[in-house]
Amino acid sequence: MAELKRPLPHPTPETQHFWEGTRQGELRLQRCDDCRHVYFPPRPFCPKCASRKVSVFKASGRAKLYSYVISHRPAPGFTPPYAIAVVELAEGPRMMTNIAGCAQTPEVLALDMPLEAVFEKQTDDITLALFKPVKG
Amino acid sequence: MKRKSVAVVGAAETTELGLIPNLSQLQLHADAALNTLADAGLKPTDIDGVATAGESPTSVAHYLGITPTWVDGTSVGGCSFMIHVRHAAAAINEGLCTTVLITHGESGRSRIGSGRFGASPASLAGQFEAPFGTMGPPTVFTIPVLRYMKTYGITEEQLAMVAVVQREWAGKNPRASYRDPITVADVLNSRMIAYPFRLLMCCLVTDGGGALILTSAERAKDFPRKPVYILGTGESVETPMVSQMADFTTSKAFRVSGKKAFEEAGIAHKDVDHLMIYDAFAHLPLYGLEDLGFCKPGEAASFIWERNTAPGGKLPLNTNGGGLSYMHSGMYGMYAMQESVRQLRGVAPAQVPNAKISIAHGVGGMFAASGTIVFSNQAP
């Protein structure tokens, strides 16, 4: 039986830099050149002050586990149970992801645990940013 | 908007609720609409305003033989119908139309003639949420709750109690899908869906529909049913991506919509006799009670545990049994308003004695949108 793949993103012109970054093993965020607000998801203007003067920069990849559920539902490309998580990046923004390299249990997945980005290639075009626990 | 100037003069649900494999989604709209027209003593040709979500207002108007001078197709999830009430009140006050029909119908379980779920892979949610294994509302709407529980020290038992109390209300309602009493242990031992949510903390998936007819308060006196007046309304939206909610312990859309409705109605919390909070999952009444200002942040779980919202409590909540036990077609907001209207007409199966003011508070998408209506049976 062919293994179904997880749904993959179709990048748009405004998000191209993010997906180019993950392909190169970088987590790219944007910062407003006027008010210095750091934001995600990508867009070519600042969601706080509406300035179009914004820059892309490489984020640290450090994050904390902010919240999650552990899904027991069948899903293409996943073996339940698996965590669907939201992490808070060191730079401020939050993003949805999966937690790699650890058991998918409430005992292991403690809120606020430190994490770091890892990059998982899906296709030649698409690499996803996942997060794994930082070894204490 | 002029205050207190519009009333509900027709309200009804579909003839059947639950499993209705013999009706398409469009016919569920029509079945609810025909029951509501009969309730108001009107014919389709008396209607000049149509609002709906799920189907287009064009489809509903044409199917029923209505030629409207005003339509609203606002579709922001299950609270769309609260927002239609708000927009209809403004439209009636502005003279754009006189008699508005708002319909809901959804073949949530049988999926007859209904649309498909899922974000386009080029949308922001398609790019930045779907790749991580989101599988519909049970795995998405639920994501903020662990942060909420950690922030306020809320236990899984307390979350389970929301479902237990609502089942008590459902036990009084012959039309409720699930009526047998349950315990906290039953809830916690039910099948895990998306930790910490068990099956009994998640809404039903059923077929059904409902509709409302609104007109000016002045005309409302001439209709067969006791009018239910619109005292105040609110609406807002926050984000199409749950991961981008500003704060996982509170919904900005709830707060904005609720505050607007209270201010417009000019009422205090103590004036509220009956409350409906859209409960797609067990955490929503907690967020709703706090974001509407009935409880301080973090105190709603204790408020429910101490039976304040249960039968005999001081703030009867989700008295039809809610989305957890009554029915949930997918866009439940219409059923919350139907129960508010039944309570204020004095015909609810679990009637709150002398209820004069009822609030129906809805959520749309997954913490994406909100709509709030303050109803009263007292002439303004």
Coordinates of C-alpha atoms in Angstrom, one line a residue:
Chain A
M1 CA 0.0 0.0 0.0
A2 CA 1.4 3.4 -1.0
E3 CA 2.1 5.6 2.0
L4 CA 0.1 8.8 1.7
K5 CA 2.1 12.0 2.2
R6 CA 1.3 14.8 4.5
P7 CA -0.3 17.9 2.8
L8 CA 2.4 20.2 1.5
P9 CA 2.3 23.9 1.1
H10 CA 2.0 25.7 -2.3
P11 CA 4.3 28.8 -1.7
T12 CA 3.0 32.1 -2.9
P13 CA 5.1 35.1 -4.0
E14 CA 4.8 36.6 -0.5
T15 CA 6.0 33.4 1.2
Q16 CA 8.6 32.3 -1.2
H17 CA 11.5 33.5 0.9
F18 CA 10.3 31.4 3.9
W19 CA 10.3 28.2 1.9
E20 CA 13.6 29.0 0.2
G21 CA 15.0 29.4 3.7
T22 CA 13.8 26.1 5.0
R23 CA 15.2 24.4 1.9
Q24 CA 18.6 25.9 2.9
G25 CA 18.2 24.9 6.6
E26 CA 17.2 28.4 7.8
L27 CA 14.2 29.7 9.6
R28 CA 13.5 33.1 8.1
L29 CA 11.3 35.7 9.8
Q30 CA 10.6 39.3 8.8
R31 CA 11.2 42.5 10.8
C32 CA 9.8 46.0 10.2
D33 CA 12.5 48.5 9.4
D34 CA 10.4 51.3 10.9
C35 CA 8.9 49.9 14.1
R36 CA 11.2 46.9 14.5
H37 CA 8.2 44.5 15.0
V38 CA 9.1 40.9 14.2
Y39 CA 6.3 38.9 12.6
F40 CA 5.1 35.6 11.0
P41 CA 3.5 34.4 8.8
P42 CA 5.2 36.2 5.9
R43 CA 3.8 39.3 4.2
P44 CA 5.5 42.2 2.5
F45 CA 4.3 44.8 5.0
C46 CA 4.3 45.2 8.8
P47 CA 1.1 43.9 10.4
K48 CA 1.6 46.3 13.3
C49 CA 2.3 49.6 11.6
A50 CA 1.6 48.8 7.9
S51 CA 5.0 50.0 6.7
R52 CA 6.2 48.3 3.5
K53 CA 9.8 48.7 4.6
V54 CA 10.5 45.3 5.9
S55 CA 13.5 42.9 5.9
V56 CA 13.9 39.2 6.0
F57 CA 16.4 37.8 8.5
K58 CA 17.6 34.4 9.7
A59 CA 16.0 33.5 13.1
S60 CA 17.9 31.7 15.8
G61 CA 15.7 28.5 15.5
R62 CA 15.3 28.5 19.3
A63 CA 11.8 28.2 20.6
K64 CA 9.6 27.0 23.5
L65 CA 6.7 24.6 23.5
Y66 CA 3.7 26.9 23.8
S67 CA 0.7 24.5 23.4
Y68 CA -0.3 21.3 21.6
V69 CA -2.7 18.5 21.2
I70 CA -1.8 14.8 20.6
S71 CA -4.0 13.7 17.7
H72 CA -5.3 10.1 17.7
R73 CA -7.1 10.6 14.4
P74 CA -5.8 9.0 11.2
A75 CA -4.0 11.5 9.0
P76 CA -2.1 11.1 5.7
G77 CA 1.7 11.0 6.4
F78 CA 1.3 10.6 10.1
T79 CA 1.2 7.6 12.5
P80 CA -1.1 8.5 15.4
P81 CA -0.7 9.5 18.2
Y82 CA 1.3 12.5 17.1
A83 CA 1.5 16.0 18.5
I84 CA 0.4 19.1 16.6
A85 CA 2.2 21.9 18.4
V86 CA 2.5 25.6 18.5
V87 CA 5.9 26.9 19.4
E88 CA 6.9 30.4 20.5
L89 CA 10.1 31.5 18.8
A90 CA 12.9 33.3 20.7
E91 CA 12.2 36.3 18.5
G92 CA 8.5 36.4 19.5
P93 CA 6.2 35.0 16.8
R94 CA 4.5 31.7 17.2
M95 CA 4.1 28.9 14.6
M96 CA 2.5 25.6 14.2
T97 CA 4.8 22.6 13.8
N98 CA 5.5 19.0 14.9
I99 CA 7.9 18.0 17.7
A100 CA 10.5 15.6 16.4
G101 CA 12.9 13.2 18.2
C102 CA 10.9 12.5 21.3
A103 CA 7.9 10.4 22.5
Q104 CA 4.5 12.0 21.7
T105 CA 3.2 11.8 25.3
P106 CA 2.0 14.5 27.8
E107 CA 4.7 13.4 30.1
V108 CA 7.5 14.1 27.7
L109 CA 5.9 17.1 26.0
A110 CA 6.1 19.7 28.9
L111 CA 4.9 23.2 28.1
D112 CA 7.7 25.7 27.9
M113 CA 10.4 23.1 27.2
P114 CA 13.2 24.5 25.1
L115 CA 13.3 23.4 21.5
E116 CA 15.3 24.0 18.4
A117 CA 14.4 23.9 14.7
V118 CA 15.3 20.9 12.6
F119 CA 14.6 20.8 8.9
E120 CA 12.8 17.9 7.2
K121 CA 13.0 17.6 3.5
Q122 CA 9.7 16.5 1.9
T123 CA 10.3 17.1 -1.8
D124 CA 13.0 18.9 -3.9
D125 CA 10.9 22.1 -3.4
I126 CA 9.5 21.8 0.1
T127 CA 11.3 21.4 3.4
L128 CA 9.4 21.8 6.7
A129 CA 10.7 23.4 9.9
L130 CA 10.0 21.0 12.8
F131 CA 11.3 21.4 16.3
K132 CA 13.1 19.0 18.7
P133 CA 13.9 19.1 22.4
V134 CA 17.2 20.8 23.3
K135 CA 19.4 18.3 25.1
G136 CA 19.8 19.5 28.7
Chain B
M1 CA -27.9 51.6 14.9
K2 CA -31.2 52.5 16.6
R3 CA -31.5 50.5 19.7
K4 CA -34.2 47.9 20.5
S5 CA -36.0 48.4 17.3
V6 CA -36.0 44.9 15.7
A7 CA -37.6 41.7 16.8
V8 CA -37.7 38.0 16.0
V9 CA -41.2 37.1 14.9
G10 CA -40.5 33.6 13.5
A11 CA -38.2 30.9 14.7
A12 CA -38.1 27.1 14.1
E13 CA -35.7 24.2 13.5
T14 CA -36.0 21.5 10.9
T15 CA -38.8 19.0 11.5
E16 CA -36.2 16.3 12.3
L17 CA -32.7 16.7 13.8
G18 CA -29.9 14.1 14.0
L19 CA -29.7 11.7 11.1
I20 CA -31.5 13.0 8.0
P21 CA -30.2 11.1 5.0
N22 CA -33.2 11.8 2.9
L23 CA -32.7 15.6 2.7
S24 CA -29.9 17.6 0.9
Q25 CA -28.3 20.5 2.6
L26 CA -30.3 23.0 0.5
Q27 CA -33.6 21.2 1.5
L28 CA -32.6 21.4 5.2
H29 CA -32.4 25.2 4.7
A30 CA -35.8 25.1 3.0
D31 CA -37.4 22.8 5.6
A32 CA -36.3 25.1 8.4
A33 CA -37.4 28.2 6.4
L34 CA -40.9 26.7 5.7
N35 CA -41.4 25.8 9.4
T36 CA -40.3 29.3 10.3
L37 CA -42.6 31.0 7.8
A38 CA -45.5 29.0 9.2
D39 CA -44.5 30.0 12.8
A40 CA -44.6 33.7 11.7
G41 CA -47.8 33.3 9.6
L42 CA -45.9 34.4 6.5
K43 CA -45.4 33.3 2.9
P44 CA -42.1 33.4 1.0
T45 CA -43.4 36.4 -1.0
D46 CA -43.6 38.4 2.3
I47 CA -39.8 38.1 2.7
D48 CA -37.6 40.8 1.2
G49 CA -34.3 40.1 2.9
V50 CA -32.3 36.8 2.9
A51 CA -29.2 35.9 4.8
T52 CA -27.4 32.6 5.0
A53 CA -24.1 30.8 5.3
G54 CA -23.1 27.4 3.9
E55 CA -25.3 27.9 0.9
S56 CA -25.4 31.2 -1.0
P57 CA -28.3 33.6 -0.3
T58 CA -28.9 33.4 -4.0
S59 CA -29.5 29.6 -3.9
V60 CA -31.8 29.9 -0.8
A61 CA -33.8 32.9 -2.2
H62 CA -34.3 31.2 -5.6
Y63 CA -35.2 27.8 -4.1
L64 CA -37.8 29.4 -1.9
G65 CA -39.1 31.8 -4.5
I66 CA -38.1 35.0 -2.8
T67 CA -37.1 38.2 -4.5
P68 CA -35.0 40.1 -2.0
T69 CA -34.0 43.7 -1.9
W70 CA -31.3 42.9 0.6
V71 CA -29.0 39.8 0.9
D72 CA -26.1 38.9 3.3
G73 CA -23.8 36.0 2.6
T74 CA -21.4 36.6 5.5
S75 CA -19.8 33.2 6.0
V76 CA -17.3 33.2 8.9
G77 CA -18.3 29.9 10.4
G78 CA -20.8 28.8 13.0
C79 CA -21.5 32.3 14.4
S80 CA -22.4 33.7 10.9
F81 CA -26.1 33.5 11.8
M82 CA -25.6 35.8 14.9
I83 CA -23.8 38.2 12.6
H84 CA -26.7 37.9 10.1
V85 CA -29.1 39.0 12.9
R86 CA -26.8 42.0 13.6
H87 CA -26.6 43.0 9.9
A88 CA -30.4 42.3 9.4
A89 CA -31.2 44.7 12.3
A90 CA -29.1 47.4 10.7
A91 CA -30.6 46.8 7.3
I92 CA -34.2 46.9 8.7
N93 CA -33.4 50.1 10.6
E94 CA -31.9 51.6 7.4
G95 CA -35.0 50.7 5.4
L96 CA -33.2 48.4 3.0
C97 CA -35.8 45.7 3.6
T98 CA -38.6 45.0 6.1
T99 CA -38.7 41.3 6.7
V100 CA -35.6 39.2 6.9
L101 CA -35.3 35.4 6.7
I102 CA -32.0 33.9 8.0
T103 CA -31.6 30.2 7.2
H104 CA -29.2 27.5 8.3
G105 CA -29.1 23.9 7.1
E106 CA -26.3 21.4 7.2
S107 CA -26.0 17.8 6.3
G108 CA -23.1 17.5 8.7
R109 CA -23.4 13.8 9.3
S110 CA -25.0 12.4 6.1
R111 CA -23.0 14.9 3.8
I112 CA -25.8 15.1 1.3
G113 CA -25.2 18.0 -1.1
S114 CA -22.8 19.7 1.2
G115 CA -19.4 21.2 0.5
R116 CA -15.9 20.0 1.2
F117 CA -13.7 20.9 4.1
G118 CA -10.1 21.9 3.8
A119 CA -7.9 24.9 3.2
S120 CA -6.3 25.5 -0.2
P121 CA -2.6 24.6 0.0
A122 CA -1.7 28.1 -1.1
S123 CA -3.7 29.8 1.7
L124 CA -1.8 30.8 4.8
A125 CA -3.4 28.0 6.8
G126 CA -2.7 25.6 4.0
Q127 CA 1.0 26.6 4.0
F128 CA 1.6 27.0 7.7
E129 CA -0.8 24.7 9.6
A130 CA -2.0 21.8 7.3
P131 CA 1.4 20.3 6.8
F132 CA 1.6 19.5 10.5
G133 CA -1.2 17.0 10.5
T134 CA -4.3 19.1 11.4
M135 CA -7.3 16.9 10.8
G136 CA -10.3 19.2 11.2
P137 CA -11.7 21.0 14.3
P138 CA -11.0 18.3 16.9
T139 CA -7.2 18.7 16.3
V140 CA -7.2 22.5 15.7
F141 CA -9.8 24.2 17.8
T142 CA -8.4 22.4 20.8
I143 CA -4.8 23.5 20.5
P144 CA -4.9 26.5 22.8
V145 CA -6.4 24.7 25.8
L146 CA -3.2 23.2 27.3
R147 CA -1.8 26.7 27.6
Y148 CA -5.0 27.9 29.2
M149 CA -5.0 25.0 31.6
K150 CA -1.4 25.6 32.6
T151 CA -1.9 29.3 33.1
Y152 CA -4.8 28.9 35.4
G153 CA -4.2 25.5 36.9
I154 CA -7.3 23.9 35.3
T155 CA -7.6 20.1 35.5
E156 CA -8.8 17.6 33.0
E157 CA -11.6 16.7 35.5
Q158 CA -12.8 20.3 35.4
L159 CA -12.8 20.3 31.6
A160 CA -14.8 17.1 31.7
M161 CA -17.4 18.6 34.0
V162 CA -18.5 21.0 31.3
A163 CA -19.8 18.0 29.3
V164 CA -21.3 16.4 32.4
V165 CA -23.4 19.5 33.3
Q166 CA -24.6 20.0 29.7
R167 CA -25.7 16.3 29.6
E168 CA -27.9 17.1 32.6
W169 CA -29.6 19.8 30.6
A170 CA -29.9 17.5 27.6
G171 CA -31.7 14.9 29.8
K172 CA -34.6 17.4 30.0
N173 CA -34.8 17.8 26.3
P174 CA -36.7 15.2 24.2
R175 CA -35.0 16.4 21.0
A176 CA -31.5 16.1 22.3
S177 CA -29.3 13.5 20.6
Y178 CA -27.7 12.2 23.8
R179 CA -29.8 12.2 27.1
D180 CA -28.4 9.6 29.4
P181 CA -26.5 11.0 32.4
I182 CA -22.7 10.8 32.3
T183 CA -20.0 11.3 35.0
V184 CA -16.6 12.9 34.9
A185 CA -15.1 9.4 34.8
D186 CA -17.2 8.5 31.8
V187 CA -15.9 11.6 30.0
L188 CA -12.2 10.9 30.9
N189 CA -12.6 7.2 30.0
S190 CA -14.2 7.9 26.6
R191 CA -12.0 7.5 23.5
M192 CA -9.0 9.9 23.2
I193 CA -9.5 12.1 20.1
A194 CA -6.8 14.8 20.5
Y195 CA -5.2 14.9 24.0
P196 CA -6.5 16.3 26.3
F197 CA -9.9 16.0 24.4
R198 CA -11.8 12.8 24.8
L199 CA -14.8 11.9 22.6
L200 CA -17.4 13.2 25.1
M201 CA -15.6 16.6 25.2
C202 CA -16.2 17.0 21.5
C203 CA -19.5 18.0 19.8
L204 CA -21.8 15.7 17.9
V205 CA -21.9 15.6 14.2
T206 CA -25.5 15.6 13.0
D207 CA -27.9 16.9 10.3
G208 CA -30.4 19.7 10.8
G209 CA -31.3 23.3 10.3
G210 CA -33.0 26.3 11.7
A211 CA -34.3 29.7 10.6
L212 CA -35.3 33.1 12.0
I213 CA -37.5 35.9 10.7
L214 CA -36.9 39.4 11.8
T215 CA -38.8 42.6 11.4
S216 CA -39.2 46.0 13.1
A217 CA -40.3 46.0 16.7
E218 CA -43.2 48.2 15.6
R219 CA -44.6 45.5 13.2
A220 CA -43.7 42.7 15.5
K221 CA -46.8 43.2 17.7
D222 CA -49.0 42.1 14.8
F223 CA -47.5 38.6 14.5
P224 CA -48.9 35.4 16.1
R225 CA -46.0 34.7 18.4
K226 CA -44.7 36.8 21.3
P227 CA -41.9 38.9 19.9
V228 CA -38.4 38.5 21.0
Y229 CA -36.5 41.8 20.8
I230 CA -32.9 42.4 19.8
L231 CA -31.4 44.6 22.5
G232 CA -27.8 44.4 21.5
T233 CA -25.4 42.8 19.0
G234 CA -21.7 42.4 18.5
E235 CA -19.3 40.8 16.0
S236 CA -15.6 40.5 15.4
V237 CA -13.0 38.3 13.7
E238 CA -9.4 37.6 14.8
T239 CA -7.4 35.1 12.7
P240 CA -7.9 32.3 10.2
M241 CA -5.1 30.4 11.9
V242 CA -5.4 29.2 15.5
S243 CA -1.6 29.3 15.8
Q244 CA -1.8 33.1 15.4
M245 CA -4.3 33.9 18.1
A246 CA -2.9 36.8 20.1
D247 CA -3.4 35.0 23.4
F248 CA -4.2 31.3 23.9
T249 CA -6.0 31.9 27.1
T250 CA -8.7 34.3 25.7
S251 CA -10.4 35.0 22.4
K252 CA -10.0 38.6 21.2
A253 CA -13.0 38.1 18.9
F254 CA -15.1 37.0 21.9
R255 CA -14.1 40.0 24.0
V256 CA -14.8 42.5 21.2
S257 CA -18.1 41.0 20.2
G258 CA -19.4 40.5 23.7
K259 CA -18.4 44.0 24.9
K260 CA -20.2 45.6 21.9
A261 CA -23.4 43.6 22.5
F262 CA -23.5 44.5 26.2
E263 CA -22.9 48.2 25.5
E264 CA -25.5 48.3 22.8
A265 CA -28.1 46.6 25.0
G266 CA -27.2 48.8 28.0
I267 CA -27.4 45.8 30.4
A268 CA -25.3 44.5 33.2
H269 CA -24.3 40.8 33.7
K270 CA -26.7 40.4 36.6
D271 CA -29.6 41.2 34.2
V272 CA -28.9 38.1 32.2
D273 CA -31.3 35.2 33.0
H274 CA -30.1 32.7 30.4
L275 CA -27.0 32.2 28.4
M276 CA -26.0 30.2 25.3
I277 CA -22.3 29.8 24.5
Y278 CA -21.5 27.9 21.4
D279 CA -19.8 24.7 22.6
A280 CA -18.1 22.9 19.7
F281 CA -15.7 21.5 22.4
A282 CA -15.7 21.5 26.2
H283 CA -13.3 24.4 26.6
L284 CA -15.5 27.0 24.7
P285 CA -17.9 27.7 27.6
L286 CA -14.9 28.4 29.8
Y287 CA -13.5 30.9 27.3
G288 CA -17.0 32.3 26.7
L289 CA -17.9 32.8 30.4
E290 CA -14.6 34.7 30.9
D291 CA -14.4 36.7 27.7
L292 CA -18.0 37.8 28.1
G293 CA -17.2 39.0 31.6
F294 CA -19.4 36.5 33.6
C295 CA -16.3 35.1 35.3
K296 CA -12.8 36.5 35.9
P297 CA -10.0 34.9 33.9
G298 CA -9.3 31.4 35.1
E299 CA -12.5 31.1 37.2
A300 CA -15.0 29.7 34.7
A301 CA -14.1 26.1 35.4
S302 CA -14.8 26.5 39.1
F303 CA -18.0 28.4 38.3
I304 CA -19.3 25.4 36.3
W305 CA -17.9 22.8 38.8
E306 CA -19.9 24.6 41.6
R307 CA -23.1 24.1 39.5
N308 CA -23.8 27.8 38.8
T309 CA -24.7 26.9 35.2
A310 CA -26.4 23.6 35.9
P311 CA -30.2 23.1 36.4
G312 CA -31.1 25.1 39.4
G313 CA -28.0 27.3 39.2
K314 CA -28.0 31.1 39.0
L315 CA -26.8 31.3 35.3
P316 CA -28.5 28.5 33.2
L317 CA -26.1 27.8 30.3
N318 CA -26.7 25.8 27.2
T319 CA -30.0 24.6 28.3
N320 CA -30.8 22.6 25.1
G321 CA -27.8 20.4 25.9
G322 CA -25.5 22.3 23.6
G323 CA -23.3 21.1 20.7
L324 CA -22.0 18.5 23.1
S325 CA -25.3 16.7 23.6
Y326 CA -28.2 18.4 21.7
M327 CA -27.0 18.6 18.1
H328 CA -24.1 20.0 16.1
S329 CA -24.4 20.1 12.4
G330 CA -21.1 22.0 11.8
M331 CA -22.3 25.6 12.1
Y332 CA -24.2 25.4 15.4
G333 CA -24.8 29.1 16.1
M334 CA -28.4 29.0 14.7
Y335 CA -29.4 26.4 17.4
A336 CA -28.0 28.5 20.2
M337 CA -30.3 31.4 19.1
Q338 CA -33.3 29.0 18.6
E339 CA -32.9 28.0 22.3
S340 CA -32.7 31.7 23.4
V341 CA -35.9 32.4 21.5
R342 CA -37.6 29.3 23.0
Q343 CA -36.6 30.4 26.5
L344 CA -37.9 33.9 26.0
R345 CA -41.2 32.6 24.4
G346 CA -41.5 30.4 27.5
V347 CA -41.7 27.2 25.5
A348 CA -38.3 25.6 26.1
P349 CA -38.2 21.9 27.2
A350 CA -36.0 22.9 30.1
Q351 CA -37.7 26.3 30.7
V352 CA -35.9 28.8 32.9
P353 CA -38.7 30.4 35.0
N354 CA -39.4 34.1 34.1
A355 CA -36.4 34.4 31.8
K356 CA -36.4 38.0 30.4
I357 CA -33.0 38.4 28.9
S358 CA -31.0 35.8 27.1
I359 CA -27.6 36.0 25.4
A360 CA -26.5 33.8 22.5
H361 CA -22.8 33.9 21.9
G362 CA -21.2 32.2 18.9
V363 CA -17.8 31.3 17.6
G364 CA -16.9 30.9 14.0
G365 CA -14.1 29.0 12.4
M366 CA -11.7 27.9 15.2
F367 CA -11.5 31.0 17.4
A368 CA -11.5 32.9 14.1
A369 CA -14.8 34.9 14.5
S370 CA -17.5 35.7 16.9
G371 CA -21.1 37.0 17.1
T372 CA -23.2 37.9 20.1
I373 CA -26.9 38.7 20.4
V374 CA -28.7 40.0 23.5
F375 CA -32.4 39.0 23.3
S376 CA -35.3 40.1 25.5
N377 CA -39.1 39.4 25.6
Q378 CA -39.7 42.8 27.2
A379 CA -40.8 45.5 24.7
P380 CA -38.2 48.2 24.5

